[in-house]
Amino acid sequence: MLSARGWIVFGSGIGLWIAARMVGSPSLHIVAVGVTLLLVLDIFILAKGGAHHWAWASVSPWSTHGFGLGFFALGVGIAMTGFSGFETAVFLAEEAHTPKREVPKAVLGAVVLAIVFFIVTTFAIVTGYGMNKAGTQWPSDSGGAVVGLSAQYLSLWFGKLLLLLLAISAFASALGTANFTTRLAFSWGHDGYLPRAFGRTHPRFKSPDVAIAALAVVTAAVFVAGLAWQGRSVNDAVTFFGWLLQVGATGILPVYAAVGLAGAVFASRTGGGALDRYVAPLLAVVVTGAAEVTEFYGQQGIYRWAPYVMLAWIALGVLVRLATRGQVADVERKAEAAQPELTPAL
């Protein structure tokens, strides 16, 4: 039998091997290693039985005291914002050799793997704290939860290493967000939704340099504005970035609902069944609607303004769409000609 240290080294080696085999980017190598080590921690917590045996009540909350529909809707909202981003694989479609085959695999694969990972990790952490303490201690520990649980079930140095890798993973996630944002701006630039300059690439590096520069300027401006508004202390500055996340959360959920409705329209045009035309879109609207309400209902302080800022941002997007509709008509007609399934049925 391997010792605890032996299992840690073994798990780290497996993570490195998987990363080297499946991922080409060095930053994603580190992300893969961090995810693997987090799973190693999950296994150790569950193997040792946690604080008071496995927390099966956490996967059947209706059997616990005080659970209700409001708590369920709040959980759905948090879960959905945690999953947001899986659809960004779509933006790489024009770089794939067989996009209609590879992109659906990437999107669905990301969702399935994320579901398994989130369920296992959340179950393990609640088991590690115990049902009585998880609801209060985990939020206060925040990211430091991996350090405390590692010290209890593995070793302190493992927790510190894991926290470092998770911080790097967060940075890599931010880079990914910047990547798909600039690609989207580049696409809108050469299609005409944004100024044509956004559709240019650098003559040497072939990167969308105008879009990247614009994102850098906007990010710096938001950073400075945030420090000026909520910069009296480090905690205030962090609160501002939490507020930005709340703004994004209240905006992404209606988009998912709109995609569900668009799927219903597409299914009706292409002869889809009742599941695609009615059931799935209705579930999408109901679930995202409940999650949206719980995301901003009852918020205090600066967070109560987050939904209204997002509504203003959406209104700005509508105005841009109306202003550019005429100049992108030819592009949209060409897109429909290339994909006959997008053409409205007569």
Tab-separated table of N, CA, C and O in Angstrom, residues 101-204:
chain	number	residue	atom	x	y	z
A	101	ARG	N	-18.941	18.816	-36.088
A	101	ARG	CA	-18.739	17.597	-35.305
A	101	ARG	C	-17.976	17.871	-34.020
A	101	ARG	O	-18.298	17.325	-32.960
A	102	GLU	N	-16.964	18.732	-34.087
A	102	GLU	CA	-16.086	18.939	-32.942
A	102	GLU	C	-16.667	19.895	-31.905
A	102	GLU	O	-16.507	19.686	-30.707
A	103	VAL	N	-17.320	20.976	-32.355
A	103	VAL	CA	-17.835	21.968	-31.416
A	103	VAL	C	-18.911	21.387	-30.492
A	103	VAL	O	-18.858	21.592	-29.274
A	104	PRO	N	-19.907	20.636	-31.018
A	104	PRO	CA	-20.862	20.014	-30.088
A	104	PRO	C	-20.197	19.080	-29.084
A	104	PRO	O	-20.604	19.028	-27.912
A	105	LYS	N	-19.173	18.343	-29.521
A	105	LYS	CA	-18.445	17.485	-28.591
A	105	LYS	C	-17.784	18.299	-27.489
A	105	LYS	O	-17.819	17.922	-26.306
A	106	ALA	N	-17.182	19.429	-27.870
A	106	ALA	CA	-16.500	20.268	-26.881
A	106	ALA	C	-17.485	20.868	-25.882
A	106	ALA	O	-17.243	20.865	-24.664
A	107	VAL	N	-18.619	21.363	-26.378
A	107	VAL	CA	-19.602	21.999	-25.496
A	107	VAL	C	-20.225	20.977	-24.549
A	107	VAL	O	-20.266	21.167	-23.326
A	108	LEU	N	-20.718	19.875	-25.111
A	108	LEU	CA	-21.365	18.860	-24.272
A	108	LEU	C	-20.353	18.195	-23.342
A	108	LEU	O	-20.663	17.902	-22.180
A	109	GLY	N	-19.134	17.959	-23.839
A	109	GLY	CA	-18.107	17.361	-22.998
A	109	GLY	C	-17.751	18.247	-21.818
A	109	GLY	O	-17.556	17.762	-20.697
A	110	ALA	N	-17.676	19.563	-22.067
A	110	ALA	CA	-17.369	20.497	-20.972
A	110	ALA	C	-18.455	20.461	-19.907
A	110	ALA	O	-18.170	20.482	-18.705
A	111	VAL	N	-19.719	20.397	-20.334
A	111	VAL	CA	-20.818	20.366	-19.381
A	111	VAL	C	-20.794	19.090	-18.554
A	111	VAL	O	-20.907	19.116	-17.325
A	112	VAL	N	-20.630	17.947	-19.220
A	112	VAL	CA	-20.655	16.660	-18.507
A	112	VAL	C	-19.502	16.566	-17.508
A	112	VAL	O	-19.689	16.193	-16.338
A	113	LEU	N	-18.295	16.913	-17.952
A	113	LEU	CA	-17.140	16.839	-17.063
A	113	LEU	C	-17.285	17.814	-15.889
A	113	LEU	O	-16.918	17.483	-14.753
A	114	ALA	N	-17.809	19.004	-16.167
A	114	ALA	CA	-17.989	19.985	-15.093
A	114	ALA	C	-19.005	19.496	-14.075
A	114	ALA	O	-18.818	19.671	-12.863
A	115	ILE	N	-20.085	18.868	-14.545
A	115	ILE	CA	-21.099	18.342	-13.621
A	115	ILE	C	-20.485	17.308	-12.681
A	115	ILE	O	-20.653	17.361	-11.461
A	116	VAL	N	-19.746	16.353	-13.266
A	116	VAL	CA	-19.135	15.302	-12.452
A	116	VAL	C	-18.139	15.899	-11.459
A	116	VAL	O	-18.139	15.575	-10.261
A	117	PHE	N	-17.294	16.813	-11.946
A	117	PHE	CA	-16.270	17.410	-11.093
A	117	PHE	C	-16.889	18.219	-9.959
A	117	PHE	O	-16.500	18.093	-8.799
A	118	PHE	N	-17.887	19.049	-10.267
A	118	PHE	CA	-18.513	19.890	-9.252
A	118	PHE	C	-19.235	19.050	-8.203
A	118	PHE	O	-19.165	19.342	-7.002
A	119	ILE	N	-19.946	18.022	-8.644
A	119	ILE	CA	-20.685	17.196	-7.688
A	119	ILE	C	-19.730	16.476	-6.746
A	119	ILE	O	-19.907	16.483	-5.520
A	120	VAL	N	-18.695	15.853	-7.311
A	120	VAL	CA	-17.750	15.105	-6.476
A	120	VAL	C	-17.036	16.035	-5.502
A	120	VAL	O	-16.922	15.748	-4.297
A	121	THR	N	-16.545	17.174	-6.005
A	121	THR	CA	-15.783	18.084	-5.155
A	121	THR	C	-16.661	18.720	-4.082
A	121	THR	O	-16.268	18.800	-2.908
A	122	THR	N	-17.846	19.159	-4.458
A	122	THR	CA	-18.740	19.766	-3.471
A	122	THR	C	-19.135	18.752	-2.402
A	122	THR	O	-19.149	19.064	-1.198
A	123	PHE	N	-19.449	17.534	-2.824
A	123	PHE	CA	-19.816	16.484	-1.883
A	123	PHE	C	-18.663	16.196	-0.928
A	123	PHE	O	-18.859	16.021	0.286
A	124	ALA	N	-17.441	16.157	-1.464
A	124	ALA	CA	-16.273	15.874	-0.628
A	124	ALA	C	-16.020	16.996	0.371
A	124	ALA	O	-15.711	16.744	1.548
A	125	ILE	N	-16.152	18.248	-0.060
A	125	ILE	CA	-15.890	19.372	0.850
A	125	ILE	C	-16.939	19.437	1.960
A	125	ILE	O	-16.607	19.652	3.136
A	126	VAL	N	-18.219	19.241	1.594
A	126	VAL	CA	-19.262	19.224	2.621
A	126	VAL	C	-19.024	18.070	3.586
A	126	VAL	O	-19.192	18.211	4.804
A	127	THR	N	-18.600	16.921	3.058
A	127	THR	CA	-18.270	15.784	3.913
A	127	THR	C	-17.103	16.122	4.834
A	127	THR	O	-17.094	15.756	6.015
A	128	GLY	N	-16.109	16.823	4.302
A	128	GLY	CA	-14.947	17.182	5.110
A	128	GLY	C	-15.286	18.117	6.255
A	128	GLY	O	-14.790	17.954	7.380
A	129	TYR	N	-16.140	19.101	5.989
A	129	TYR	CA	-16.554	20.026	7.052
A	129	TYR	C	-17.576	19.405	7.984
A	129	TYR	O	-17.602	19.705	9.177
A	130	GLY	N	-18.447	18.579	7.421
A	130	GLY	CA	-19.597	18.097	8.169
A	130	GLY	C	-20.803	18.957	7.855
A	130	GLY	O	-20.675	20.173	7.631
A	131	MET	N	-21.973	18.358	7.811
A	131	MET	CA	-23.186	19.080	7.428
A	131	MET	C	-23.467	20.281	8.320
A	131	MET	O	-23.971	21.305	7.862
A	132	ASN	N	-23.121	20.183	9.600
A	132	ASN	CA	-23.445	21.267	10.534
A	132	ASN	C	-22.568	22.499	10.348
A	132	ASN	O	-22.988	23.617	10.658
A	133	LYS	N	-21.351	22.304	9.851
A	133	LYS	CA	-20.409	23.414	9.736
A	133	LYS	C	-20.221	23.914	8.307
A	133	LYS	O	-19.726	25.022	8.101
A	134	ALA	N	-20.558	23.094	7.324
A	134	ALA	CA	-20.263	23.449	5.929
A	134	ALA	C	-20.914	24.760	5.520
A	134	ALA	O	-20.302	25.588	4.840
A	135	GLY	N	-22.158	24.975	5.946
A	135	GLY	CA	-22.880	26.167	5.515
A	135	GLY	C	-22.323	27.464	6.055
A	135	GLY	O	-22.513	28.522	5.444
A	136	THR	N	-21.625	27.423	7.184
A	136	THR	CA	-21.075	28.649	7.784
A	136	THR	C	-19.564	28.760	7.614
A	136	THR	O	-19.049	29.839	7.350
A	137	GLN	N	-18.866	27.634	7.763
A	137	GLN	CA	-17.408	27.697	7.737
A	137	GLN	C	-16.842	27.783	6.329
A	137	GLN	O	-15.865	28.488	6.086
A	138	TRP	N	-17.457	27.082	5.385
A	138	TRP	CA	-16.941	27.104	4.008
A	138	TRP	C	-16.982	28.507	3.416
A	138	TRP	O	-15.989	28.974	2.845
A	139	PRO	N	-18.104	29.259	3.517
A	139	PRO	CA	-18.094	30.628	2.972
A	139	PRO	C	-17.049	31.520	3.618
A	139	PRO	O	-16.444	32.365	2.940
A	140	SER	N	-16.825	31.377	4.923
A	140	SER	CA	-15.834	32.222	5.592
A	140	SER	C	-14.416	31.849	5.185
A	140	SER	O	-13.543	32.713	5.082
A	141	ASP	N	-14.169	30.562	4.942
A	141	ASP	CA	-12.834	30.129	4.510
A	141	ASP	C	-12.568	30.468	3.052
A	141	ASP	O	-11.422	30.675	2.656
A	142	SER	N	-13.630	30.484	2.242
A	142	SER	CA	-13.517	30.778	0.815
A	142	SER	C	-12.481	29.850	0.159
A	142	SER	O	-12.506	28.643	0.384
A	143	GLY	N	-11.547	30.422	-0.628
A	143	GLY	CA	-10.546	29.594	-1.290
A	143	GLY	C	-9.606	28.890	-0.335
A	143	GLY	O	-9.010	27.855	-0.686
A	144	GLY	N	-9.469	29.444	0.874
A	144	GLY	CA	-8.607	28.814	1.866
A	144	GLY	C	-9.147	27.502	2.400
A	144	GLY	O	-8.469	26.833	3.203
A	145	ALA	N	-10.338	27.110	1.943
A	145	ALA	CA	-10.911	25.843	2.388
A	145	ALA	C	-10.004	24.674	2.044
A	145	ALA	O	-9.876	23.721	2.825
A	146	VAL	N	-9.342	24.745	0.874
A	146	VAL	CA	-8.487	23.628	0.470
A	146	VAL	C	-7.280	23.499	1.403
A	146	VAL	O	-6.761	22.396	1.595
A	147	VAL	N	-6.839	24.622	1.978
A	147	VAL	CA	-5.700	24.574	2.902
A	147	VAL	C	-6.104	23.907	4.210
A	147	VAL	O	-5.429	23.003	4.706
A	148	GLY	N	-7.234	24.348	4.769
A	148	GLY	CA	-7.691	23.775	6.022
A	148	GLY	C	-8.033	22.301	5.907
A	148	GLY	O	-7.654	21.488	6.765
A	149	LEU	N	-8.737	21.926	4.840
A	149	LEU	CA	-9.107	20.527	4.662
A	149	LEU	C	-7.887	19.654	4.371
A	149	LEU	O	-7.812	18.508	4.829
A	150	SER	N	-6.930	20.200	3.629
A	150	SER	CA	-5.704	19.442	3.363
A	150	SER	C	-4.925	19.205	4.648
A	150	SER	O	-4.391	18.114	4.871
A	151	ALA	N	-4.848	20.238	5.490
A	151	ALA	CA	-4.146	20.080	6.767
A	151	ALA	C	-4.824	19.036	7.641
A	151	ALA	O	-4.157	18.313	8.398
A	152	GLN	N	-6.139	18.923	7.521
A	152	GLN	CA	-6.879	17.973	8.357
A	152	GLN	C	-6.822	16.553	7.810
A	152	GLN	O	-6.697	15.600	8.587
A	153	TYR	N	-6.884	16.410	6.495
A	153	TYR	CA	-6.998	15.072	5.925
A	153	TYR	C	-5.745	14.611	5.175
A	153	TYR	O	-5.630	13.431	4.854
A	154	LEU	N	-4.840	15.549	4.857
A	154	LEU	CA	-3.625	15.182	4.125
A	154	LEU	C	-2.426	15.818	4.800
A	154	LEU	O	-1.891	15.277	5.745
A	155	SER	N	-1.998	16.965	4.290
A	155	SER	CA	-0.893	17.698	4.907
A	155	SER	C	-1.009	19.165	4.529
A	155	SER	O	-1.610	19.515	3.503
A	156	LEU	N	-0.425	20.045	5.339
A	156	LEU	CA	-0.547	21.473	5.132
A	156	LEU	C	0.123	21.915	3.841
A	156	LEU	O	-0.412	22.752	3.112
A	157	TRP	N	1.297	21.348	3.543
A	157	TRP	CA	2.017	21.776	2.342
A	157	TRP	C	1.225	21.455	1.075
A	157	TRP	O	1.269	22.203	0.097
A	158	PHE	N	0.476	20.348	1.109
A	158	PHE	CA	-0.357	20.001	-0.048
A	158	PHE	C	-1.429	21.063	-0.267
A	158	PHE	O	-1.705	21.463	-1.402
A	159	GLY	N	-2.041	21.524	0.823
A	159	GLY	CA	-3.070	22.547	0.704
A	159	GLY	C	-2.527	23.854	0.166
A	159	GLY	O	-3.174	24.517	-0.654
A	160	LYS	N	-1.326	24.242	0.622
A	160	LYS	CA	-0.734	25.484	0.114
A	160	LYS	C	-0.392	25.368	-1.366
A	160	LYS	O	-0.601	26.319	-2.138
A	161	LEU	N	0.127	24.200	-1.754
A	161	LEU	CA	0.418	23.981	-3.174
A	161	LEU	C	-0.855	24.012	-4.004
A	161	LEU	O	-0.907	24.623	-5.080
A	162	LEU	N	-1.901	23.380	-3.498
A	162	LEU	CA	-3.170	23.346	-4.214
A	162	LEU	C	-3.759	24.741	-4.351
A	162	LEU	O	-4.291	25.103	-5.415
A	163	LEU	N	-3.669	25.548	-3.289
A	163	LEU	CA	-4.186	26.919	-3.361
A	163	LEU	C	-3.432	27.728	-4.407
A	163	LEU	O	-4.040	28.511	-5.160
A	164	LEU	N	-2.112	27.538	-4.491
A	164	LEU	CA	-1.328	28.226	-5.518
A	164	LEU	C	-1.775	27.821	-6.913
A	164	LEU	O	-1.967	28.671	-7.801
A	165	LEU	N	-1.972	26.520	-7.121
A	165	LEU	CA	-2.390	26.040	-8.438
A	165	LEU	C	-3.784	26.535	-8.794
A	165	LEU	O	-4.060	26.871	-9.953
A	166	LEU	N	-4.668	26.614	-7.809
A	166	LEU	CA	-6.015	27.119	-8.080
A	166	LEU	C	-5.988	28.609	-8.415
A	166	LEU	O	-6.773	29.080	-9.246
A	167	ALA	N	-5.081	29.355	-7.774
A	167	ALA	CA	-4.935	30.778	-8.110
A	167	ALA	C	-4.442	30.938	-9.542
A	167	ALA	O	-4.923	31.802	-10.290
A	168	ILE	N	-3.485	30.098	-9.938
A	168	ILE	CA	-3.004	30.134	-11.320
A	168	ILE	C	-4.121	29.739	-12.281
A	168	ILE	O	-4.256	30.301	-13.377
A	169	SER	N	-4.942	28.769	-11.860
A	169	SER	CA	-6.074	28.359	-12.693
A	169	SER	C	-7.052	29.510	-12.904
A	169	SER	O	-7.601	29.689	-13.994
A	170	ALA	N	-7.284	30.291	-11.845
A	170	ALA	CA	-8.169	31.448	-11.975
A	170	ALA	C	-7.602	32.457	-12.965
A	170	ALA	O	-8.332	33.055	-13.764
A	171	PHE	N	-6.274	32.631	-12.912
A	171	PHE	CA	-5.624	33.531	-13.865
A	171	PHE	C	-5.769	33.002	-15.289
A	171	PHE	O	-6.046	33.761	-16.225
A	172	ALA	N	-5.589	31.687	-15.461
A	172	ALA	CA	-5.745	31.085	-16.789
A	172	ALA	C	-7.182	31.239	-17.285
A	172	ALA	O	-7.423	31.453	-18.482
A	173	SER	N	-8.150	31.120	-16.363
A	173	SER	CA	-9.544	31.321	-16.746
A	173	SER	C	-9.781	32.750	-17.227
A	173	SER	O	-10.511	32.976	-18.200
A	174	ALA	N	-9.150	33.713	-16.540
A	174	ALA	CA	-9.269	35.114	-16.978
A	174	ALA	C	-8.666	35.307	-18.363
A	174	ALA	O	-9.212	36.043	-19.195
A	175	LEU	N	-7.553	34.635	-18.617
A	175	LEU	CA	-6.945	34.713	-19.949
A	175	LEU	C	-7.876	34.122	-21.004
A	175	LEU	O	-7.992	34.650	-22.117
A	176	GLY	N	-8.526	33.014	-20.643
A	176	GLY	CA	-9.479	32.421	-21.575
A	176	GLY	C	-10.630	33.353	-21.881
A	176	GLY	O	-11.081	33.458	-23.027
A	177	THR	N	-11.109	34.052	-20.851
A	177	THR	CA	-12.186	35.022	-21.056
A	177	THR	C	-11.734	36.147	-21.982
A	177	THR	O	-12.462	36.567	-22.892
A	178	ALA	N	-10.514	36.640	-21.749
A	178	ALA	CA	-9.972	37.682	-22.625
A	178	ALA	C	-9.814	37.166	-24.048
A	178	ALA	O	-10.049	37.898	-25.023
A	179	ASN	N	-9.443	35.899	-24.178
A	179	ASN	CA	-9.234	35.313	-25.499
A	179	ASN	C	-10.527	35.284	-26.305
A	179	ASN	O	-10.570	35.764	-27.449
A	180	PHE	N	-11.601	34.726	-25.710
A	180	PHE	CA	-12.829	34.636	-26.496
A	180	PHE	C	-13.479	36.009	-26.678
A	180	PHE	O	-14.161	36.257	-27.683
A	181	THR	N	-13.255	36.944	-25.728
A	181	THR	CA	-13.802	38.294	-25.884
A	181	THR	C	-13.177	39.001	-27.077
A	181	THR	O	-13.867	39.624	-27.897
A	182	THR	N	-11.859	38.910	-27.203
A	182	THR	CA	-11.189	39.567	-28.325
A	182	THR	C	-11.514	38.878	-29.645
A	182	THR	O	-11.632	39.543	-30.683
A	183	ARG	N	-11.688	37.555	-29.621
A	183	ARG	CA	-12.082	36.855	-30.851
A	183	ARG	C	-13.477	37.283	-31.294
A	183	ARG	O	-13.744	37.427	-32.488
A	184	LEU	N	-14.374	37.465	-30.328
A	184	LEU	CA	-15.722	37.911	-30.666
A	184	LEU	C	-15.685	39.328	-31.229
A	184	LEU	O	-16.370	39.631	-32.228
A	185	ALA	N	-14.892	40.206	-30.611
A	185	ALA	CA	-14.768	41.571	-31.117
A	185	ALA	C	-14.159	41.570	-32.515
A	185	ALA	O	-14.571	42.349	-33.390
A	186	PHE	N	-13.179	40.691	-32.742
A	186	PHE	CA	-12.570	40.571	-34.073
A	186	PHE	C	-13.613	40.134	-35.106
A	186	PHE	O	-13.697	40.682	-36.206
A	187	SER	N	-14.430	39.141	-34.742
A	187	SER	CA	-15.467	38.661	-35.648
A	187	SER	C	-16.480	39.758	-35.950
A	187	SER	O	-16.875	39.959	-37.103
A	188	TRP	N	-16.898	40.480	-34.923
A	188	TRP	CA	-17.840	41.575	-35.133
A	188	TRP	C	-17.223	42.700	-35.945
A	188	TRP	O	-17.923	43.408	-36.674
A	189	GLY	N	-15.911	42.866	-35.840
A	189	GLY	CA	-15.246	43.902	-36.611
A	189	GLY	C	-15.270	43.613	-38.098
A	189	GLY	O	-15.634	44.484	-38.908
A	190	HIS	N	-14.894	42.378	-38.472
A	190	HIS	CA	-14.873	42.119	-39.915
A	190	HIS	C	-16.267	41.859	-40.477
A	190	HIS	O	-16.459	41.874	-41.698
A	191	ASP	N	-17.282	41.643	-39.612
A	191	ASP	CA	-18.649	41.514	-40.096
A	191	ASP	C	-19.370	42.850	-40.154
A	191	ASP	O	-20.409	42.964	-40.824
A	192	GLY	N	-18.860	43.864	-39.426
A	192	GLY	CA	-19.454	45.185	-39.481
A	192	GLY	C	-20.243	45.595	-38.267
A	192	GLY	O	-20.771	46.713	-38.215
A	193	TYR	N	-20.360	44.740	-37.250
A	193	TYR	CA	-21.084	45.119	-36.042
A	193	TYR	C	-20.282	46.113	-35.202
A	193	TYR	O	-20.858	46.873	-34.429
A	194	LEU	N	-18.966	46.053	-35.324
A	194	LEU	CA	-18.067	47.010	-34.689
A	194	LEU	C	-17.262	47.698	-35.797
A	194	LEU	O	-17.273	47.254	-36.944
A	195	PRO	N	-16.564	48.783	-35.474
A	195	PRO	CA	-15.724	49.421	-36.496
A	195	PRO	C	-14.778	48.421	-37.164
A	195	PRO	O	-14.276	47.490	-36.522
A	196	ARG	N	-14.524	48.612	-38.449
A	196	ARG	CA	-13.734	47.661	-39.226
A	196	ARG	C	-12.337	47.454	-38.655
A	196	ARG	O	-11.706	46.421	-38.899
A	197	ALA	N	-11.833	48.428	-37.912
A	197	ALA	CA	-10.495	48.300	-37.341
A	197	ALA	C	-10.391	47.079	-36.424
A	197	ALA	O	-9.327	46.466	-36.300
A	198	PHE	N	-11.497	46.713	-35.783
A	198	PHE	CA	-11.490	45.545	-34.899
A	198	PHE	C	-11.277	44.249	-35.679
A	198	PHE	O	-10.889	43.236	-35.096
A	199	GLY	N	-11.549	44.270	-36.954
A	199	GLY	CA	-11.383	43.083	-37.782
A	199	GLY	C	-9.991	42.943	-38.369
A	199	GLY	O	-9.762	42.054	-39.201
A	200	ARG	N	-9.055	43.791	-37.959
A	200	ARG	CA	-7.678	43.698	-38.459
A	200	ARG	C	-6.852	42.780	-37.580
A	200	ARG	O	-7.144	42.578	-36.407
A	201	THR	N	-5.793	42.240	-38.161
A	201	THR	CA	-4.832	41.433	-37.401
A	201	THR	C	-3.452	42.058	-37.525
A	201	THR	O	-3.154	42.782	-38.480
A	202	HIS	N	-2.602	41.764	-36.572
A	202	HIS	CA	-1.239	42.288	-36.569
A	202	HIS	C	-0.457	41.700	-37.747
A	202	HIS	O	-0.529	40.494	-37.997
A	203	PRO	N	0.261	42.523	-38.501
A	203	PRO	CA	0.960	42.013	-39.685
A	203	PRO	C	1.990	40.934	-39.390
A	203	PRO	O	2.258	40.075	-40.233
A	204	ARG	N	2.561	40.943	-38.184
A	204	ARG	CA	3.589	39.955	-37.846
A	204	ARG	C	3.030	38.789	-37.037
A	204	ARG	O	3.253	37.625	-37.373
